[in-house]
Short mmCIF file of C-alpha atoms (C1' of nucleotides) in Angstrom, two decimals:
data_model
loop_
_atom_site.label_atom_id
_atom_site.label_comp_id
_atom_site.label_asym_id
_atom_site.label_seq_id
_atom_site.Cartn_x
_atom_site.Cartn_y
_atom_site.Cartn_z
CA MET N 20 0.06 0.10 -0.27
CA PRO N 21 2.01 3.13 -1.30
CA GLU N 22 1.94 5.66 0.57
CA PHE N 23 2.52 9.49 -0.83
CA ASP N 24 3.13 12.66 0.95
CA LEU N 25 2.01 14.75 -2.46
CA GLN N 26 1.41 17.47 -1.20
CA ASN N 27 4.36 18.38 0.52
CA PHE N 28 6.44 16.92 -3.02
CA LEU N 29 8.70 19.74 -4.64
CA PRO N 30 7.29 19.54 -8.30
CA PHE N 31 3.70 19.34 -7.28
CA ARG N 32 3.74 22.90 -4.79
CA LEU N 33 5.47 24.41 -7.77
CA SER N 34 3.36 23.65 -9.95
CA ARG N 35 0.17 24.62 -7.88
CA LEU N 36 2.06 27.86 -7.19
CA SER N 37 2.64 28.90 -10.41
CA TYR N 38 -0.90 27.67 -11.73
CA GLU N 39 -1.75 30.12 -9.57
CA VAL N 40 0.07 32.63 -9.93
CA SER N 41 0.19 32.84 -13.62
CA ASN N 42 -3.76 32.85 -13.29
CA ARG N 43 -4.27 35.72 -11.34
CA MET N 44 -2.06 37.86 -12.75
CA ALA N 45 -3.40 36.76 -16.57
CA GLU N 46 -7.00 38.01 -15.33
CA ILE N 47 -5.49 41.65 -15.03
CA TYR N 48 -4.65 42.42 -18.70
CA SER N 49 -6.69 38.86 -20.83
CA ASP N 50 -9.48 40.57 -19.84
CA GLN N 51 -8.81 44.49 -20.94
CA PHE N 52 -6.17 43.76 -23.49
CA ASP N 53 -6.51 41.24 -25.81
CA ILE N 54 -3.42 39.04 -25.37
CA GLY N 55 -2.78 35.63 -23.49
CA ILE N 56 0.32 34.20 -21.18
CA PRO N 57 2.46 33.93 -24.65
CA GLU N 58 1.70 37.58 -25.98
CA TRP N 59 2.56 39.20 -22.55
CA ARG N 60 5.89 37.28 -22.39
CA ILE N 61 6.75 38.37 -25.70
CA LEU N 62 5.39 42.35 -25.20
CA ALA N 63 7.55 42.19 -21.72
CA THR N 64 10.83 40.88 -23.74
CA LEU N 65 10.88 43.43 -26.30
CA ALA N 66 10.32 45.86 -23.67
CA ALA N 67 13.59 44.56 -21.88
CA LYS N 68 15.81 44.15 -24.94
CA LYS N 69 14.27 46.12 -27.75
CA GLN N 70 15.21 44.46 -30.02
CA CYS N 71 15.83 40.91 -30.77
CA THR N 72 14.52 37.47 -32.96
CA ALA N 73 12.16 34.77 -32.29
CA LYS N 74 14.80 32.84 -31.63
CA ALA N 75 15.71 34.89 -28.10
CA ILE N 76 12.44 34.68 -27.08
CA VAL N 77 11.95 31.35 -27.44
CA ALA N 78 15.03 30.35 -24.88
CA SER N 79 14.60 33.26 -22.38
CA THR N 80 10.95 32.89 -22.04
CA ARG N 81 11.48 28.78 -21.97
CA THR N 82 8.26 28.58 -24.26
CA HIS N 83 7.81 26.37 -27.43
CA LYS N 84 8.38 28.04 -30.89
CA SER N 85 5.41 27.32 -32.22
CA THR N 86 3.87 29.03 -29.09
CA ILE N 87 6.29 31.99 -29.71
CA SER N 88 5.19 32.41 -33.42
CA ARG N 89 1.84 32.19 -32.98
CA GLY N 90 2.35 34.82 -30.62
CA VAL N 91 4.29 36.95 -32.32
CA ALA N 92 2.29 36.65 -35.78
CA ARG N 93 -1.14 37.35 -33.50
CA LEU N 94 0.41 40.89 -31.79
CA THR N 95 2.08 41.66 -35.96
CA GLU N 96 -1.07 41.81 -36.84
CA ASN N 97 -2.50 43.80 -33.97
CA GLY N 98 -0.40 46.20 -35.06
CA TRP N 99 1.56 45.92 -31.04
CA ILE N 100 5.20 44.36 -32.62
CA GLU N 101 7.15 44.87 -36.23
CA GLN N 102 9.56 42.93 -37.68
CA ILE N 103 12.94 44.86 -38.96
CA SER N 104 14.50 42.89 -41.57
CA SER N 105 18.05 42.22 -40.52
CA ARG N 106 19.78 41.73 -43.96
CA GLN N 107 22.30 39.48 -42.18
CA ASP N 108 20.50 36.70 -41.95
CA LYS N 109 17.08 36.46 -43.72
CA ARG N 110 15.69 33.22 -41.69
CA GLN N 111 15.38 35.37 -39.04
CA HIS N 112 13.45 38.64 -38.29
CA LEU N 113 14.84 41.07 -35.46
CA LEU N 114 11.26 42.25 -33.84
CA GLN N 115 10.34 45.17 -31.58
CA LEU N 116 7.49 46.98 -30.58
CA THR N 117 5.96 49.69 -32.31
CA ASP N 118 5.35 52.72 -30.67
CA THR N 119 1.50 51.33 -30.73
CA GLY N 120 2.74 48.56 -28.85
CA LYS N 121 4.85 50.84 -26.19
CA SER N 122 2.22 52.49 -25.55
CA LYS N 123 -0.43 49.41 -24.73
CA PHE N 124 2.78 47.93 -22.72
CA GLY N 125 3.11 51.27 -21.15
CA GLU N 126 -0.55 50.66 -20.00
CA ILE N 127 -0.22 47.08 -18.82
CA LYS N 128 3.21 47.24 -16.77
CA PRO N 129 2.23 48.81 -14.28
CA LEU N 130 -1.17 47.02 -13.66
CA VAL N 131 1.17 43.86 -14.02
CA GLU N 132 3.96 45.35 -11.32
CA LYS N 133 1.26 46.45 -8.86
CA PHE N 134 0.42 42.72 -9.12
CA GLU N 135 3.66 41.85 -7.95
CA LYS N 136 4.17 44.71 -5.62
CA ASP N 137 0.99 43.53 -3.91
CA LEU N 138 1.82 39.87 -3.83
CA ARG N 139 5.02 41.17 -2.27
CA ALA N 140 3.48 43.18 0.39
CA LYS N 141 1.85 40.45 1.86
CA LEU N 142 4.80 38.47 2.28
CA SER N 143 7.82 39.24 5.61
CA SER N 144 11.16 40.74 3.73
CA GLU N 145 12.71 37.32 5.13
CA ALA N 146 10.22 35.14 2.96
CA ILE N 147 10.77 37.31 0.56
CA GLY N 148 14.34 36.78 0.57
CA GLN N 149 14.02 32.70 0.97
CA LEU N 150 11.79 32.76 -2.04
CA THR N 151 13.91 34.93 -4.54
CA ALA N 152 17.38 32.76 -3.09
CA GLY N 153 15.46 29.42 -3.36
CA ILE N 154 14.39 29.89 -7.02
CA GLY N 155 17.80 31.64 -8.02
CA ALA N 156 19.28 28.32 -6.65
CA LEU N 157 16.66 25.99 -8.21
CA GLU N 158 16.76 27.63 -11.46
CA LYS N 159 21.04 27.48 -11.36
CA ILE N 160 20.91 23.99 -11.33
CA LEU N 161 18.40 23.44 -14.12
CA GLU N 162 20.20 25.87 -16.24
CA LEU N 163 17.62 28.26 -16.07
CA GLY N 164 20.14 30.41 -15.35
CA SER N 165 19.64 34.32 -16.33
CA ALA N 166 18.91 34.71 -19.68
CA GLU N 167 21.89 33.69 -21.80
CA SER N 168 23.19 30.14 -20.67
CA LEU N 169 19.52 29.03 -21.98
CA LYS N 170 19.62 26.78 -24.70
CA GLU N 171 16.82 25.41 -26.85
CA LYS N 172 14.25 23.06 -25.66
CA MET R 3 9.93 53.59 -24.06
CA PRO R 4 9.01 51.24 -21.17
CA GLU R 5 11.36 48.94 -19.47
CA PHE R 6 10.42 45.39 -18.06
CA ASP R 7 12.49 43.50 -15.89
CA LEU R 8 10.99 39.96 -17.01
CA GLN R 9 14.05 37.82 -15.98
CA ASN R 10 13.60 38.77 -12.16
CA PHE R 11 10.30 38.99 -12.51
CA LEU R 12 8.75 36.58 -9.61
CA PRO R 13 5.72 34.95 -11.22
CA PHE R 14 7.28 34.53 -14.64
CA ARG R 15 10.65 33.04 -13.12
CA LEU R 16 8.39 30.64 -11.40
CA SER R 17 6.05 29.52 -14.41
CA ARG R 18 9.34 28.70 -15.99
CA LEU R 19 10.81 27.04 -13.04
CA SER R 20 7.60 25.30 -12.19
CA TYR R 21 7.44 23.87 -16.46
CA GLU R 22 10.99 22.47 -16.43
CA VAL R 23 10.32 20.61 -13.75
CA SER R 24 7.20 19.39 -14.33
CA ASN R 25 8.11 18.39 -17.95
CA ARG R 26 11.50 17.10 -16.47
CA MET R 27 9.52 14.46 -13.96
CA ALA R 28 6.44 14.01 -16.80
CA GLU R 29 9.14 12.13 -19.19
CA ILE R 30 10.22 9.82 -15.83
CA TYR R 31 6.73 8.30 -16.08
CA SER R 32 4.72 8.82 -19.02
CA ASP R 33 6.63 6.83 -21.56
CA GLN R 34 7.06 4.18 -19.01
CA PHE R 35 3.39 4.12 -17.98
CA ASP R 36 0.96 5.97 -20.09
CA ILE R 37 -0.13 7.79 -17.81
CA GLY R 38 -0.06 12.06 -18.41
CA ILE R 39 -0.02 14.48 -15.11
CA PRO R 40 -3.76 14.82 -14.38
CA GLU R 41 -3.17 11.00 -13.74
CA TRP R 42 -0.09 11.05 -11.84
CA ARG R 43 -1.70 13.17 -9.29
CA ILE R 44 -4.90 11.70 -8.91
CA LEU R 45 -2.73 8.26 -8.14
CA ALA R 46 -0.74 10.32 -5.44
CA THR R 47 -3.53 12.29 -3.84
CA LEU R 48 -4.99 8.68 -4.09
CA ALA R 49 -2.14 6.74 -2.32
CA ALA R 50 -1.52 9.80 0.21
CA LYS R 51 -5.75 9.82 1.38
CA LYS R 52 -6.49 5.64 0.36
CA GLN R 53 -9.89 7.03 -0.62
CA CYS R 54 -11.67 10.61 -1.27
CA THR R 55 -13.69 11.88 -4.21
CA ALA R 56 -12.79 13.67 -7.26
CA LYS R 57 -14.28 16.80 -5.22
CA ALA R 58 -11.07 16.24 -3.17
CA ILE R 59 -8.65 16.16 -5.82
CA VAL R 60 -9.84 18.65 -7.44
CA ALA R 61 -9.53 20.70 -4.26
CA SER R 62 -6.08 19.50 -3.43
CA THR R 63 -4.22 19.77 -6.61
CA ARG R 64 -6.19 22.62 -7.73
CA THR R 65 -6.59 20.95 -11.15
CA HIS R 66 -9.65 21.78 -13.42
CA LYS R 67 -13.02 20.15 -12.79
CA SER R 68 -12.99 18.40 -16.03
CA THR R 69 -9.35 17.33 -16.57
CA ILE R 70 -9.37 14.94 -13.45
CA SER R 71 -13.02 13.78 -14.23
CA ARG R 72 -11.03 12.79 -17.88
CA GLY R 73 -8.15 11.47 -15.50
CA VAL R 74 -10.72 9.75 -12.98
CA ALA R 75 -12.18 7.61 -16.50
CA ARG R 76 -9.13 6.82 -17.85
CA LEU R 77 -7.20 5.61 -14.66
CA THR R 78 -10.39 3.60 -14.31
CA GLU R 79 -10.80 1.82 -18.11
CA ASN R 80 -7.52 1.12 -17.03
CA GLY R 81 -8.59 -0.52 -14.33
CA TRP R 82 -6.01 1.52 -12.04
CA ILE R 83 -8.13 2.90 -9.64
CA GLU R 84 -11.71 2.00 -8.94
CA GLN R 85 -15.02 3.33 -7.22
CA ILE R 86 -17.04 2.64 -4.92
CA SER R 87 -20.51 3.94 -4.64
CA SER R 88 -20.75 5.90 -1.36
CA ARG R 89 -24.54 4.98 -0.32
CA GLN R 90 -24.87 8.51 1.84
CA ASP R 91 -24.70 10.77 -1.44
CA LYS R 92 -25.36 9.48 -5.06
CA ARG R 93 -23.64 12.30 -6.41
CA GLN R 94 -20.45 11.23 -5.28
CA HIS R 95 -18.17 8.70 -6.11
CA LEU R 96 -15.30 7.72 -3.35
CA LEU R 97 -12.59 6.49 -5.40
CA GLN R 98 -9.53 4.18 -4.05
CA LEU R 99 -6.73 2.33 -5.82
CA THR R 100 -7.04 -0.88 -7.10
CA ASP R 101 -4.51 -3.64 -6.81
CA THR R 102 -3.38 -3.14 -9.98
CA GLY R 103 -3.09 0.73 -9.37
CA LYS R 104 -1.29 0.05 -6.08
CA SER R 105 1.00 -2.21 -7.71
CA LYS R 106 1.42 0.48 -10.43
CA PHE R 107 2.07 3.78 -8.10
CA GLY R 108 4.86 1.47 -6.53
CA GLU R 109 6.42 1.27 -9.38
CA ILE R 110 6.75 4.49 -10.57
CA LYS R 111 6.58 6.33 -7.17
CA PRO R 112 10.69 5.23 -6.46
CA LEU R 113 11.34 6.89 -9.91
CA VAL R 114 9.34 9.89 -8.88
CA GLU R 115 10.91 10.43 -5.55
CA LYS R 116 14.66 9.79 -6.75
CA PHE R 117 14.00 12.39 -9.28
CA GLU R 118 13.08 15.00 -6.54
CA LYS R 119 16.00 13.87 -4.35
CA ASP R 120 18.24 13.62 -6.82
CA LEU R 121 17.12 17.76 -7.56
CA ARG R 122 17.10 18.32 -3.61
CA ALA R 123 20.74 16.71 -3.69
CA LYS R 124 22.34 19.37 -6.14
CA LEU R 125 20.52 22.33 -3.74
CA SER R 126 22.49 23.61 -0.10
CA SER R 127 20.61 22.74 2.86
CA GLU R 128 20.32 26.36 3.06
CA ALA R 129 18.79 26.40 -0.66
CA ILE R 130 16.43 24.09 0.27
CA GLY R 131 15.38 25.74 3.45
CA GLN R 132 14.73 28.99 1.64
CA LEU R 133 13.01 27.14 -0.88
CA THR R 134 10.91 25.16 1.17
CA ALA R 135 10.12 28.34 3.48
CA GLY R 136 9.69 30.78 0.36
CA ILE R 137 7.65 28.48 -1.18
CA GLY R 138 5.53 27.72 1.88
CA ALA R 139 5.08 31.44 2.54
CA LEU R 140 3.61 31.95 -0.73
CA GLU R 141 1.10 29.35 -0.52
CA LYS R 142 -0.28 30.70 2.22
CA ILE R 143 -0.92 33.91 0.90
CA LEU R 144 -2.57 32.09 -1.81
CA GLU R 145 -4.71 30.81 0.18
CA LEU R 146 -3.26 27.32 -1.82
CA GLY R 147 -2.64 26.05 2.33
CA SER R 148 -2.45 22.12 3.11
CA ALA R 149 -4.96 21.08 1.80
CA GLU R 150 -8.50 21.60 3.15
CA SER R 151 -8.75 25.29 2.91
CA LEU R 152 -8.90 25.18 -0.57
CA LYS R 153 -11.68 26.53 -2.33
CA GLU R 154 -13.27 25.63 -5.31
CA LYS R 155 -11.71 27.54 -8.39
"C1'" DG T 3 -44.71 17.17 -0.06
"C1'" DT T 4 -43.20 20.41 -4.29
"C1'" DA T 5 -40.27 24.45 -6.98
"C1'" DG T 6 -35.80 26.20 -6.72
"C1'" DA T 7 -31.67 26.42 -5.84
"C1'" DT T 8 -27.02 24.17 -5.14
"C1'" DT T 9 -23.71 20.47 -5.74
"C1'" DG T 10 -20.78 16.85 -7.69
"C1'" DG T 11 -19.27 15.13 -11.88
"C1'" DT T 12 -19.52 14.71 -16.70
"C1'" DT T 13 -19.48 15.90 -21.82
"C1'" DG T 14 -19.55 19.72 -26.02
"C1'" DC T 15 -17.06 22.56 -28.02
"C1'" DA T 16 -14.03 26.35 -29.31
"C1'" DA T 17 -9.24 27.50 -28.12
"C1'" DT T 18 -4.62 26.45 -26.79
"C1'" DT T 19 -0.64 23.33 -27.07
"C1'" DG T 20 3.14 20.85 -28.51
"C1'" DA T 21 5.63 17.11 -31.42
"C1'" DA T 22 6.80 16.69 -36.23
"C1'" DA T 23 6.78 17.74 -40.50
"C1'" DC T 24 8.15 21.28 -43.33
"C1'" DC T 25 10.12 25.45 -46.04
"C1'" DA T 26 13.43 28.58 -46.89
"C1'" DA T 27 17.65 30.74 -45.60
"C1'" DA T 28 22.95 29.90 -44.19
"C1'" DT T 29 26.52 27.10 -43.59
"C1'" DA T 30 29.40 23.08 -43.90
"C1'" DT T 31 31.81 19.38 -46.63
"C1'" DA T 32 33.61 18.00 -50.73
"C1'" DT E 17 30.75 24.93 -56.85
"C1'" DA E 18 27.71 21.57 -55.77
"C1'" DT E 19 25.56 18.75 -52.42
"C1'" DA E 20 24.56 17.55 -47.15
"C1'" DT E 21 23.72 19.40 -42.87
"C1'" DT E 22 22.23 22.76 -39.79
"C1'" DT E 23 18.98 26.84 -38.40
"C1'" DG E 24 15.30 30.50 -37.90
"C1'" DG E 25 10.83 30.35 -38.50
"C1'" DT E 26 6.25 28.10 -40.08
"C1'" DT E 27 2.26 25.38 -40.06
"C1'" DT E 28 -0.22 20.90 -40.07
"C1'" DC E 29 -1.91 18.01 -37.23
"C1'" DA E 30 -3.14 15.53 -33.09
"C1'" DA E 31 -4.19 16.10 -27.98
"C1'" DT E 32 -5.32 18.47 -24.15
"C1'" DT E 33 -7.73 21.88 -21.55
"C1'" DG E 34 -10.93 25.11 -19.83
"C1'" DC E 35 -15.57 26.97 -20.20
"C1'" DA E 36 -19.92 26.73 -20.16
"C1'" DA E 37 -24.20 24.11 -20.58
"C1'" DC E 38 -25.82 20.45 -18.73
"C1'" DC E 39 -27.82 16.19 -15.33
"C1'" DA E 40 -28.94 13.49 -11.84
"C1'" DA E 41 -28.93 14.05 -7.21
"C1'" DT E 42 -28.91 16.59 -2.88
"C1'" DC E 43 -30.75 20.38 0.06
"C1'" DT E 44 -34.01 24.31 1.38
"C1'" DA E 45 -37.77 27.01 1.54
"C1'" DC E 46 -42.06 27.58 0.99
#
DNA sequence: GTAGATTGGTTGCAATTGAAACCAAATATA
DNA sequence: TATATTTGGTTTCAATTGCAACCAATCTAC
């Protein structure tokens, strides 16, 4: 008769947590603006990097390449982002926010930042430190390190 | 020109982390046994509680009720779990592992436990403590507390 | 009791997803 | 230079998902 303590099992706790956080946050922008999680990630990445290719977004967000491809297509249709054909390599397109995109992202950003701020506000500063350090350590061993160390999935 | 530091944004880091961990773990059992994440959760919950209803699994795993419903159907077809009609309330069925289910889960469990153990082994004991405490704190404020405090989504 | 609301669970449907096949451009090998 | 391999990205297809409508059993209010 196999026992199992699911409630204390790390992978499970992580996934439940992330599901909850992502969904609560997605409520904020998916209603008011018509975008989903992949689009949000693309926008945020482009806001951070100013310009980059789809591949770079795939690597840094660890989202499936077809999901990013479709997100890019949708955002391009909506006029939030645009492609600058880099003449170096005609396979890849450099992406960047359009003025509309910047403006829209400018609206979403404070909402999302407020969400995270509210979350942090409910935690003790000790807990925040622990969480950040713990996540950082886990990222490191999973080679999810900050940005560039990421390999294609 | 909106800046945004996605790489340090908590919700994003959590989701990337959880995605990575869940997928690596799912590789372990989805190949050898023919089950997905929902099935795994149902099995683990039943192994922990011995008997419970689908509703209880929904609450404790925070997985959508239709997902659990379908998972239960699949596992029942495969003969891994069975329903005991509780004569109290004819809407709900008490679920439990069959002998086959127990045996199969008994095979999966050590693999999955090894996965978590290997993960922990790569972390310093300080990091483990931080991670656990941090996650616990976040669970608390999201009311993801252990088990019973969970409300229907 | 009976009408109405609630609850546990299922199902139909549309949307999202990931894997794999694919395409065109670029690079390596010959 | 021709050929093969790799690479960035798209698309097709099947599977999974979540929402909403639904069903049957229970509970509530009259």
